[in-house]
Short mmCIF file of N, CA, C and O in Angstrom, two decimals:
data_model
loop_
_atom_site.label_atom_id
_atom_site.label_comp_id
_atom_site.label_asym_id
_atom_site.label_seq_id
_atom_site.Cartn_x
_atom_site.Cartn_y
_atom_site.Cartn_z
N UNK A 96 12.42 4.87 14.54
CA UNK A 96 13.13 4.69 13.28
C UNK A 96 13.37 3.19 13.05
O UNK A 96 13.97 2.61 13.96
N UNK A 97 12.92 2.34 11.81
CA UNK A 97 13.35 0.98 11.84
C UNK A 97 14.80 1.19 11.37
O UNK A 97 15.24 2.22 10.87
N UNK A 98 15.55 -0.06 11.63
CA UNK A 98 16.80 -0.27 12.09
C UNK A 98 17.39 -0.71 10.42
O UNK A 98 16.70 -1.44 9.70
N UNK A 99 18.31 -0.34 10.11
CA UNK A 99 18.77 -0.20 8.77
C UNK A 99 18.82 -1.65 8.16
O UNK A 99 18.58 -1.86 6.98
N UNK A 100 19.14 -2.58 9.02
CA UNK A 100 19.10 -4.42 8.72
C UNK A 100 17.83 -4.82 7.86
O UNK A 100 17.77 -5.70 7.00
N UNK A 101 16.71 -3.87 8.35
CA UNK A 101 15.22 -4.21 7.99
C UNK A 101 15.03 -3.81 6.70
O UNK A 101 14.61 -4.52 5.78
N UNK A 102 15.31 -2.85 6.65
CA UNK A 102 15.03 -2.14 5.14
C UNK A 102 16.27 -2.53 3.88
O UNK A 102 16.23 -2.13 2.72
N UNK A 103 17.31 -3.40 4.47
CA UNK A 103 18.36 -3.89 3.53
C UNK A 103 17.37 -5.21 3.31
O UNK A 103 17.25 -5.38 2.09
N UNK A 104 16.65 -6.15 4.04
CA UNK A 104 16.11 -7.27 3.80
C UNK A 104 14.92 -7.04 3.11
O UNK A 104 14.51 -7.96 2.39
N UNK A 105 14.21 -5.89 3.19
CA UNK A 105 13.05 -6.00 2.71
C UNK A 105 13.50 -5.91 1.34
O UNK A 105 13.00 -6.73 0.58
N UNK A 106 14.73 -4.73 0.61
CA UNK A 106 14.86 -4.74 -0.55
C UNK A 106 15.57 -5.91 -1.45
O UNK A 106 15.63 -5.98 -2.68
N UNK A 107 16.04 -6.69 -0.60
CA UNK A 107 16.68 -7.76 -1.59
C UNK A 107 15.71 -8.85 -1.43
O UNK A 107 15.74 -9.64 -2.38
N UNK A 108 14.77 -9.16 -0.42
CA UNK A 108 13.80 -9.85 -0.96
C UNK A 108 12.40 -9.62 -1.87
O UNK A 108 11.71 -10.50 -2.39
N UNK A 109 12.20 -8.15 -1.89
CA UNK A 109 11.57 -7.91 -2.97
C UNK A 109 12.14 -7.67 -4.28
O UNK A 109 11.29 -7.68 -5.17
N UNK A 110 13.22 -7.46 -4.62
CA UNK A 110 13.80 -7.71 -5.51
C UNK A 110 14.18 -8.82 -6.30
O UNK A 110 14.08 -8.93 -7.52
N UNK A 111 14.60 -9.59 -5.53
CA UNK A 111 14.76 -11.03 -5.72
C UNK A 111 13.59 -11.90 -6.11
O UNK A 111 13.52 -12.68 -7.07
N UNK A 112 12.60 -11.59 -5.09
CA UNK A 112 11.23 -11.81 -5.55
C UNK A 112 11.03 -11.78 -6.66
O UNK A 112 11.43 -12.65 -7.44
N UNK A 113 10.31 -10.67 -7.03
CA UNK A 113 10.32 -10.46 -8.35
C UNK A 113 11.12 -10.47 -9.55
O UNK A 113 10.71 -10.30 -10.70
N UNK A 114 12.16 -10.67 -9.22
CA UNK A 114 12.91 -10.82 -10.65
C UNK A 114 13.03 -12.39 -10.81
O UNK A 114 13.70 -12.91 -11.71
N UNK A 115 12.40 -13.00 -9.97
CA UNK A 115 12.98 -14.51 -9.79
C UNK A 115 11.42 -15.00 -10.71
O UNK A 115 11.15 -15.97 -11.41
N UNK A 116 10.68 -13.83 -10.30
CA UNK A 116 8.97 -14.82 -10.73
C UNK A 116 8.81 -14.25 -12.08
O UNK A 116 7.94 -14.84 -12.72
N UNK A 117 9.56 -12.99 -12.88
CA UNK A 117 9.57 -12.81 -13.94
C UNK A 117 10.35 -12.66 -15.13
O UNK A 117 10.34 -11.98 -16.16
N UNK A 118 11.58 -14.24 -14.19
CA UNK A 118 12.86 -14.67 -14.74
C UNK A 118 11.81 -16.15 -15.55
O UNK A 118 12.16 -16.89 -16.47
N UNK A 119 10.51 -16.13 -14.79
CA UNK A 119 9.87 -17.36 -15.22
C UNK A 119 9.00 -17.24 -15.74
O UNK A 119 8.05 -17.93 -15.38
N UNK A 120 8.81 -16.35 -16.82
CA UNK A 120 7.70 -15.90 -17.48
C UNK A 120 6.48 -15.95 -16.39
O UNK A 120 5.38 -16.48 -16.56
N UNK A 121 6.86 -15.40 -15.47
CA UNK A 121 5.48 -14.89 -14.60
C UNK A 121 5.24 -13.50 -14.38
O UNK A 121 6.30 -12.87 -14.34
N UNK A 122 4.16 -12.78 -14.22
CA UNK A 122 4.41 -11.05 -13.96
C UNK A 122 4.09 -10.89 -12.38
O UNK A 122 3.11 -11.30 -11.76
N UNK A 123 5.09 -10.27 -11.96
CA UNK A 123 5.05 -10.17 -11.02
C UNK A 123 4.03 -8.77 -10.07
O UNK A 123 4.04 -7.74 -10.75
N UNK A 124 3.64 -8.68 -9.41
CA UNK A 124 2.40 -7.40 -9.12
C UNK A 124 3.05 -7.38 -7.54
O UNK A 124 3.26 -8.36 -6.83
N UNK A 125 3.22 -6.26 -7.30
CA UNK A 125 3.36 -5.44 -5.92
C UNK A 125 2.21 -5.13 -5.18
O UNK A 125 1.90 -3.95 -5.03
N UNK A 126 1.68 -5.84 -4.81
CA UNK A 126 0.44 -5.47 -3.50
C UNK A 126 0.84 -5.07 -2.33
O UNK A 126 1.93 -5.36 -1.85
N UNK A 127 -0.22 -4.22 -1.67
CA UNK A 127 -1.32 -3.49 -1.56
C UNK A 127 -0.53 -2.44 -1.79
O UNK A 127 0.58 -2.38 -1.27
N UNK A 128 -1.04 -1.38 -2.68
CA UNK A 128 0.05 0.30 -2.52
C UNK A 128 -0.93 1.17 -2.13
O UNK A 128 -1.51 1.74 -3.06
N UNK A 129 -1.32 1.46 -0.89
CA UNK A 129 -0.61 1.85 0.09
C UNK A 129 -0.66 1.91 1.78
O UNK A 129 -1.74 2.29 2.21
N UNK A 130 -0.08 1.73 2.34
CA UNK A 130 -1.20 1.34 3.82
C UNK A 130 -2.35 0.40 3.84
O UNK A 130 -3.45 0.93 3.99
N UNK A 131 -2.29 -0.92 3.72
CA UNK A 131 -3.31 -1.93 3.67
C UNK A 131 -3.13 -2.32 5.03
O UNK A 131 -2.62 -3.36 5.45
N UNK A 132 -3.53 -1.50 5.58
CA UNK A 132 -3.39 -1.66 7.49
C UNK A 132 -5.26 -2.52 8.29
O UNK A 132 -5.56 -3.01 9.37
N UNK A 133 -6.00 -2.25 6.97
CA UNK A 133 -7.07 -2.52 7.78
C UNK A 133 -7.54 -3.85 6.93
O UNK A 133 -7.14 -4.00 5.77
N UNK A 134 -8.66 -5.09 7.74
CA UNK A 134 -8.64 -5.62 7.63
C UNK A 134 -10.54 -5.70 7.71
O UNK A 134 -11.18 -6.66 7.29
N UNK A 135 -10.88 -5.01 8.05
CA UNK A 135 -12.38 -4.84 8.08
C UNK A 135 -12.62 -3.50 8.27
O UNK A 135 -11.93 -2.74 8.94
N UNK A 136 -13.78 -3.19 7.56
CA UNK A 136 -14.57 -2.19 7.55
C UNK A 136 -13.74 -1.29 6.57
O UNK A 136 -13.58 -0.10 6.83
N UNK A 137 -13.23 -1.84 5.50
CA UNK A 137 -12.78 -1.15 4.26
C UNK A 137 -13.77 -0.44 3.22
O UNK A 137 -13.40 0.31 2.32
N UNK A 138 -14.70 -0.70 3.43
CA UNK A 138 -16.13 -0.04 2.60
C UNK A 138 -17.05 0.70 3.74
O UNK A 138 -16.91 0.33 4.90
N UNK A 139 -17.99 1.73 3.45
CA UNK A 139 -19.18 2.00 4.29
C UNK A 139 -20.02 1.35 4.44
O UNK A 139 -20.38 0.97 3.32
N UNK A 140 -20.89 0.78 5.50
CA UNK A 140 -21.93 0.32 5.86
C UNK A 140 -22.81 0.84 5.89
O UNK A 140 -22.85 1.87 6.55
N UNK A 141 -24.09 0.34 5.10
CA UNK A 141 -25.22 0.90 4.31
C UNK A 141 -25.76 -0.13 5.12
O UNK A 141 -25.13 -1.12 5.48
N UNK A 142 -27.32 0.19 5.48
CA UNK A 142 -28.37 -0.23 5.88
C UNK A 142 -28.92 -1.03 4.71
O UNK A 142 -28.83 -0.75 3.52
N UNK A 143 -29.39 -1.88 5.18
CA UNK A 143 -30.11 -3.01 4.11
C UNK A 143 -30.95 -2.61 3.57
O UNK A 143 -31.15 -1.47 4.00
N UNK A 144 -31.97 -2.98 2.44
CA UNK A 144 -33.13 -2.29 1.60
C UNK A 144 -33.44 -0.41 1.74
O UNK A 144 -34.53 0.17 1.74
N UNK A 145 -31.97 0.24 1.86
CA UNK A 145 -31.94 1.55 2.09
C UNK A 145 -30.81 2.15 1.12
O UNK A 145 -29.96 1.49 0.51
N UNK A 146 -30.98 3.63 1.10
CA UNK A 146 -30.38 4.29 0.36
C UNK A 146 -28.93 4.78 0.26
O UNK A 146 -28.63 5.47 1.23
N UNK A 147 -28.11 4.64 -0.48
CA UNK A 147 -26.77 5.14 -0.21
C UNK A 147 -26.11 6.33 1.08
O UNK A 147 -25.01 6.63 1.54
N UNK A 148 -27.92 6.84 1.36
CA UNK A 148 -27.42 7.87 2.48
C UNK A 148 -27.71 7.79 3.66
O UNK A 148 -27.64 8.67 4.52
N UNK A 149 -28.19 6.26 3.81
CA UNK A 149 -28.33 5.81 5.17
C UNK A 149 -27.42 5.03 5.45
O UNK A 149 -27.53 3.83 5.19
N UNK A 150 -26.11 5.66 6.17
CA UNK A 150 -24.61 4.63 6.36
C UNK A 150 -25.31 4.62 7.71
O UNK A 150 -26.02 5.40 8.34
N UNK A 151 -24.66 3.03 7.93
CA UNK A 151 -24.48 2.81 9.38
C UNK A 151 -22.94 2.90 10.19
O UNK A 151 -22.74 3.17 11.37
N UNK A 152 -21.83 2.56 9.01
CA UNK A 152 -20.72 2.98 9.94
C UNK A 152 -20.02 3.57 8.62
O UNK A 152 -20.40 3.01 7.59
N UNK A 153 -19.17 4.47 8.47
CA UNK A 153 -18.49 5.30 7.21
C UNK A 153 -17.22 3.95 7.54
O UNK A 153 -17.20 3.11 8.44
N UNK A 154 -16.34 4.17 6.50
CA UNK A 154 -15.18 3.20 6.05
C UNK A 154 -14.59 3.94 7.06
O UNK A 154 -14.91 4.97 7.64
N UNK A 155 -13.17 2.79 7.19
CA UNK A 155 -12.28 3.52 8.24
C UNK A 155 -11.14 4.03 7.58
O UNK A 155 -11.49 4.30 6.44
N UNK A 156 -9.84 4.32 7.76
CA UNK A 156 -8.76 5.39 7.12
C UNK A 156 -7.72 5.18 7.84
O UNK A 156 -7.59 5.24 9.07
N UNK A 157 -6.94 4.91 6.98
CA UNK A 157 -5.77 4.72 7.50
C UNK A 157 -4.94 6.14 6.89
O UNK A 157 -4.68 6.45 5.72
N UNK A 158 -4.69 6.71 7.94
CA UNK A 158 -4.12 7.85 8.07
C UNK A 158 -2.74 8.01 8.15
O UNK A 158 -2.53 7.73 9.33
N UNK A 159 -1.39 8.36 7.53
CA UNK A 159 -0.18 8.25 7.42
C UNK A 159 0.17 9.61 6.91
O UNK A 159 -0.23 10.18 5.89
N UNK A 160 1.10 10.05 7.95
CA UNK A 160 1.55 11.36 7.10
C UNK A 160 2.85 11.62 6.69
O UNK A 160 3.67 11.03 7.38
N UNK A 161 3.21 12.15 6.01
CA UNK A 161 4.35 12.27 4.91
C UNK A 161 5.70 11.71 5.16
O UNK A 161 6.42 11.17 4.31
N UNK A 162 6.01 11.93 6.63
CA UNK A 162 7.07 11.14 6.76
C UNK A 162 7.52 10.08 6.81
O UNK A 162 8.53 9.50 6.41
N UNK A 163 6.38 9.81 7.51
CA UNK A 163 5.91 8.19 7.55
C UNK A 163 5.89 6.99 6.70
O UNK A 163 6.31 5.83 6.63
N UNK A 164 4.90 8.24 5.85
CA UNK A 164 4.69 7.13 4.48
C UNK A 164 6.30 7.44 3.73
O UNK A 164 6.83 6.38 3.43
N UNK A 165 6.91 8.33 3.48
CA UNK A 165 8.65 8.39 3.12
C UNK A 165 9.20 7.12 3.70
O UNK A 165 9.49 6.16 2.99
N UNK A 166 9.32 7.13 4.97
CA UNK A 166 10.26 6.23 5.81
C UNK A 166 10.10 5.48 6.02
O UNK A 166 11.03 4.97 6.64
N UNK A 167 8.70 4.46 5.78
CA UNK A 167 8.45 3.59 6.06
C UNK A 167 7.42 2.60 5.33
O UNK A 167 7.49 1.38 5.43
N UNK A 168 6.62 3.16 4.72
CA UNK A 168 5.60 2.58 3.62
C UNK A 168 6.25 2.40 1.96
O UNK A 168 6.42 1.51 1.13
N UNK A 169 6.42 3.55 2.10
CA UNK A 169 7.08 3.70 0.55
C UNK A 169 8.13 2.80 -0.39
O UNK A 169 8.06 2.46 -1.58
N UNK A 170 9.37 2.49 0.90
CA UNK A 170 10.25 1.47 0.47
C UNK A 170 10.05 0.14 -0.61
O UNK A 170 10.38 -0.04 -1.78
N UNK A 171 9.32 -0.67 0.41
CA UNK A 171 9.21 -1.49 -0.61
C UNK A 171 8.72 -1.56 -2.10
O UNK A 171 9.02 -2.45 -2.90
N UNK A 172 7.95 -0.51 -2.32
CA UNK A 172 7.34 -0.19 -3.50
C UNK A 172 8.31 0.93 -4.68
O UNK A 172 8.09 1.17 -5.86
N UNK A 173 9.31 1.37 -3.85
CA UNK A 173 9.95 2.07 -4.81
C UNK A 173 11.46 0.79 -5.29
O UNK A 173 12.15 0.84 -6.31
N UNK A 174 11.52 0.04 -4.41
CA UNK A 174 12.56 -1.39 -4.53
C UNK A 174 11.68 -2.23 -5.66
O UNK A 174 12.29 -2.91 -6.48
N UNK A 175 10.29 -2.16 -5.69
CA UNK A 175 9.28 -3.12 -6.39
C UNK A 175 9.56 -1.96 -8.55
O UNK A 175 9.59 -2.32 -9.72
N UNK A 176 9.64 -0.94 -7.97
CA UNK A 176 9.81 -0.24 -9.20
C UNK A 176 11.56 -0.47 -9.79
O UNK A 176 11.95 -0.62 -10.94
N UNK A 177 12.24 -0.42 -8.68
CA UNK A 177 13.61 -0.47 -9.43
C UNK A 177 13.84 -2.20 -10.27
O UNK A 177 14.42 -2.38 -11.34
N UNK A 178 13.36 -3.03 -9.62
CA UNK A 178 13.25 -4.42 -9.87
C UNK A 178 12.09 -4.60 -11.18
O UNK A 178 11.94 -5.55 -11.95
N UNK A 179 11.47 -3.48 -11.11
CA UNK A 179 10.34 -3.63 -13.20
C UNK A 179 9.30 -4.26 -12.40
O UNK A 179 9.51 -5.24 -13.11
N UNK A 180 8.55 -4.57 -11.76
CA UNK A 180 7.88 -5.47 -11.20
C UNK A 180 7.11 -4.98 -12.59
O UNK A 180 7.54 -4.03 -13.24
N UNK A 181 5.86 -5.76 -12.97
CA UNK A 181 4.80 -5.90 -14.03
C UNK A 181 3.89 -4.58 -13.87
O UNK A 181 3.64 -3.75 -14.74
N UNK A 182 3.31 -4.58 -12.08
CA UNK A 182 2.26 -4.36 -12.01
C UNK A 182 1.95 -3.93 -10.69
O UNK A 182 2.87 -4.15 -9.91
N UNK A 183 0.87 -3.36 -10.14
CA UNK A 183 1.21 -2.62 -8.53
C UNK A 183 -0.23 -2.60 -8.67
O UNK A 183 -0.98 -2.36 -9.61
N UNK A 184 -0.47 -3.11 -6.66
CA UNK A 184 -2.18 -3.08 -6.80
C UNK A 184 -2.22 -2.52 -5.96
O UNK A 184 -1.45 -2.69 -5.02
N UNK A 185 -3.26 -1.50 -6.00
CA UNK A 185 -3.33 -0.41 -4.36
C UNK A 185 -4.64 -1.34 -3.21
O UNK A 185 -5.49 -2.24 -3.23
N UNK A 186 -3.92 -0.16 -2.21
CA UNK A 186 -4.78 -1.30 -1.24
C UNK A 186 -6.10 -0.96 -1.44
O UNK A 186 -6.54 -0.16 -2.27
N UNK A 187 -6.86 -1.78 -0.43
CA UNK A 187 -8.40 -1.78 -0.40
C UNK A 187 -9.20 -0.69 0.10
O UNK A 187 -10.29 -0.32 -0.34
N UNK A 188 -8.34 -0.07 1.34
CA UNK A 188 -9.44 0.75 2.34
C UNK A 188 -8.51 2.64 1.76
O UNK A 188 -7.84 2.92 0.76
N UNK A 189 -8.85 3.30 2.72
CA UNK A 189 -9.33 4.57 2.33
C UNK A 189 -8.16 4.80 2.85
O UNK A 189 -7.81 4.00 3.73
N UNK A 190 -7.16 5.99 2.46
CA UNK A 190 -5.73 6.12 2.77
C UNK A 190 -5.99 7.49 2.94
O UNK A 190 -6.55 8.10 2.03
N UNK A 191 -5.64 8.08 4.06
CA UNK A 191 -5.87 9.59 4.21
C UNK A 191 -7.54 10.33 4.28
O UNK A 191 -7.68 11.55 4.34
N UNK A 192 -8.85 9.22 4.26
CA UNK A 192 -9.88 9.97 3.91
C UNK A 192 -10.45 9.81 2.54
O UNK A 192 -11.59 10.02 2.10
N UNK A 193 -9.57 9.46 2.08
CA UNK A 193 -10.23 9.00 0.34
C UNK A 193 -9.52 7.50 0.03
O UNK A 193 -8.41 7.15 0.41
N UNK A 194 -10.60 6.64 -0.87
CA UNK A 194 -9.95 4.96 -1.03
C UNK A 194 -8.46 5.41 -1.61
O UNK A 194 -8.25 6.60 -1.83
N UNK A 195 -7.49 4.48 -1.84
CA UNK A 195 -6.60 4.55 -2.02
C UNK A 195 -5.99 4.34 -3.25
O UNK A 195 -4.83 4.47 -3.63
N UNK A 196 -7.46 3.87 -4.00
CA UNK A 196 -7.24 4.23 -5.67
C UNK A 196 -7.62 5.39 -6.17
O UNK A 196 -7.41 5.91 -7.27
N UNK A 197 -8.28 5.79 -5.13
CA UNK A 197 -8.57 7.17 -5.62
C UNK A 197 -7.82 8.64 -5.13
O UNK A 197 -8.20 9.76 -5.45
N UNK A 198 -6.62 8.27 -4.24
CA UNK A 198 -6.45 9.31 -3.67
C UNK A 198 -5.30 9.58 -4.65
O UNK A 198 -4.63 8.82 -5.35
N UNK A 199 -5.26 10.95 -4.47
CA UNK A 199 -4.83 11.64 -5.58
C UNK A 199 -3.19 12.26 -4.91
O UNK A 199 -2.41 12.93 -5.59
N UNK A 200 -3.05 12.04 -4.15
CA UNK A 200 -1.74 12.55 -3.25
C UNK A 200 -0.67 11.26 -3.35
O UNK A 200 0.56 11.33 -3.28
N UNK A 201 -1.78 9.64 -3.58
CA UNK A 201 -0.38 8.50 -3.20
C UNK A 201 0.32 8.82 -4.14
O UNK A 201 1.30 9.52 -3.90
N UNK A 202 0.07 8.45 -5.35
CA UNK A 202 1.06 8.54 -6.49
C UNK A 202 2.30 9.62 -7.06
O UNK A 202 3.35 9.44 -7.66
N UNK A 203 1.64 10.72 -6.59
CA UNK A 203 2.50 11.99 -6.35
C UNK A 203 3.76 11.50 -5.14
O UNK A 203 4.98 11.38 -5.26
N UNK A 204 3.14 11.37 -4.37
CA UNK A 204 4.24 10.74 -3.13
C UNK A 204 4.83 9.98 -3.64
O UNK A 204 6.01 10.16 -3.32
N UNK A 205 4.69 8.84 -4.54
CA UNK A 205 6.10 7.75 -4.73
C UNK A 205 6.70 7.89 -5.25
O UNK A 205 7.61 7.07 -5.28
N UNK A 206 6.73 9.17 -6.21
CA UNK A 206 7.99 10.05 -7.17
C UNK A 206 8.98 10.17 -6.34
O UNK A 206 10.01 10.74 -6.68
#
């Protein structure tokens, strides 16, 4: 369980954050939503002068399940909504098995 100190700091500096950068006519955007845990191999690896169905390594997945993403992912992004942020960019790689713009479960979850 993170320790209650953590999640009081994360929300007043994302808050603050953002209201500070779009106290200055700037828009402020919430990156990565959701699990931007990986840092390579966010796409499939396709063989060179070959066909979409010759992967050499499938994308990887960052896998998080419900509580998790509740208790621990979610926060800052629902602090990023109470604060108006502009704008929210999802992450890069595959969240659960499907990319993470496409998965159809994150957004349901941050209700």
């Amino acid at each position: 369980m993170i320790h209650v100190k953590y999640h009081v700091f994360i929300k007043l500096y994302s808050v603050e954050t953002i209201r500070s950068h779009q106290g200055g006519s700037v828009q402020a955007t919430a990156k990565h939503f959701i699990g931007n845990e990986q840092e390579t191999q966010r796409n499939t690896t396709i063989a060179p002068n070959a066909t979409v169905t010759d992967v050499i390594q499938e994308a990887l997945s960052s896998n998080i399940d419900d509580r998790t993403m509740h208790e621990l992912y979610l926060w800052p992004f629902a602090n990023a909504v109470h604060a108006q942020a502009s704008n929210f960019m999802c992450s890069n790689q595959c969240l659960n098995g499907s990319y993470a713009c496409k998965n159809s479960n994150a957004p349901q979850k941050s209700a």
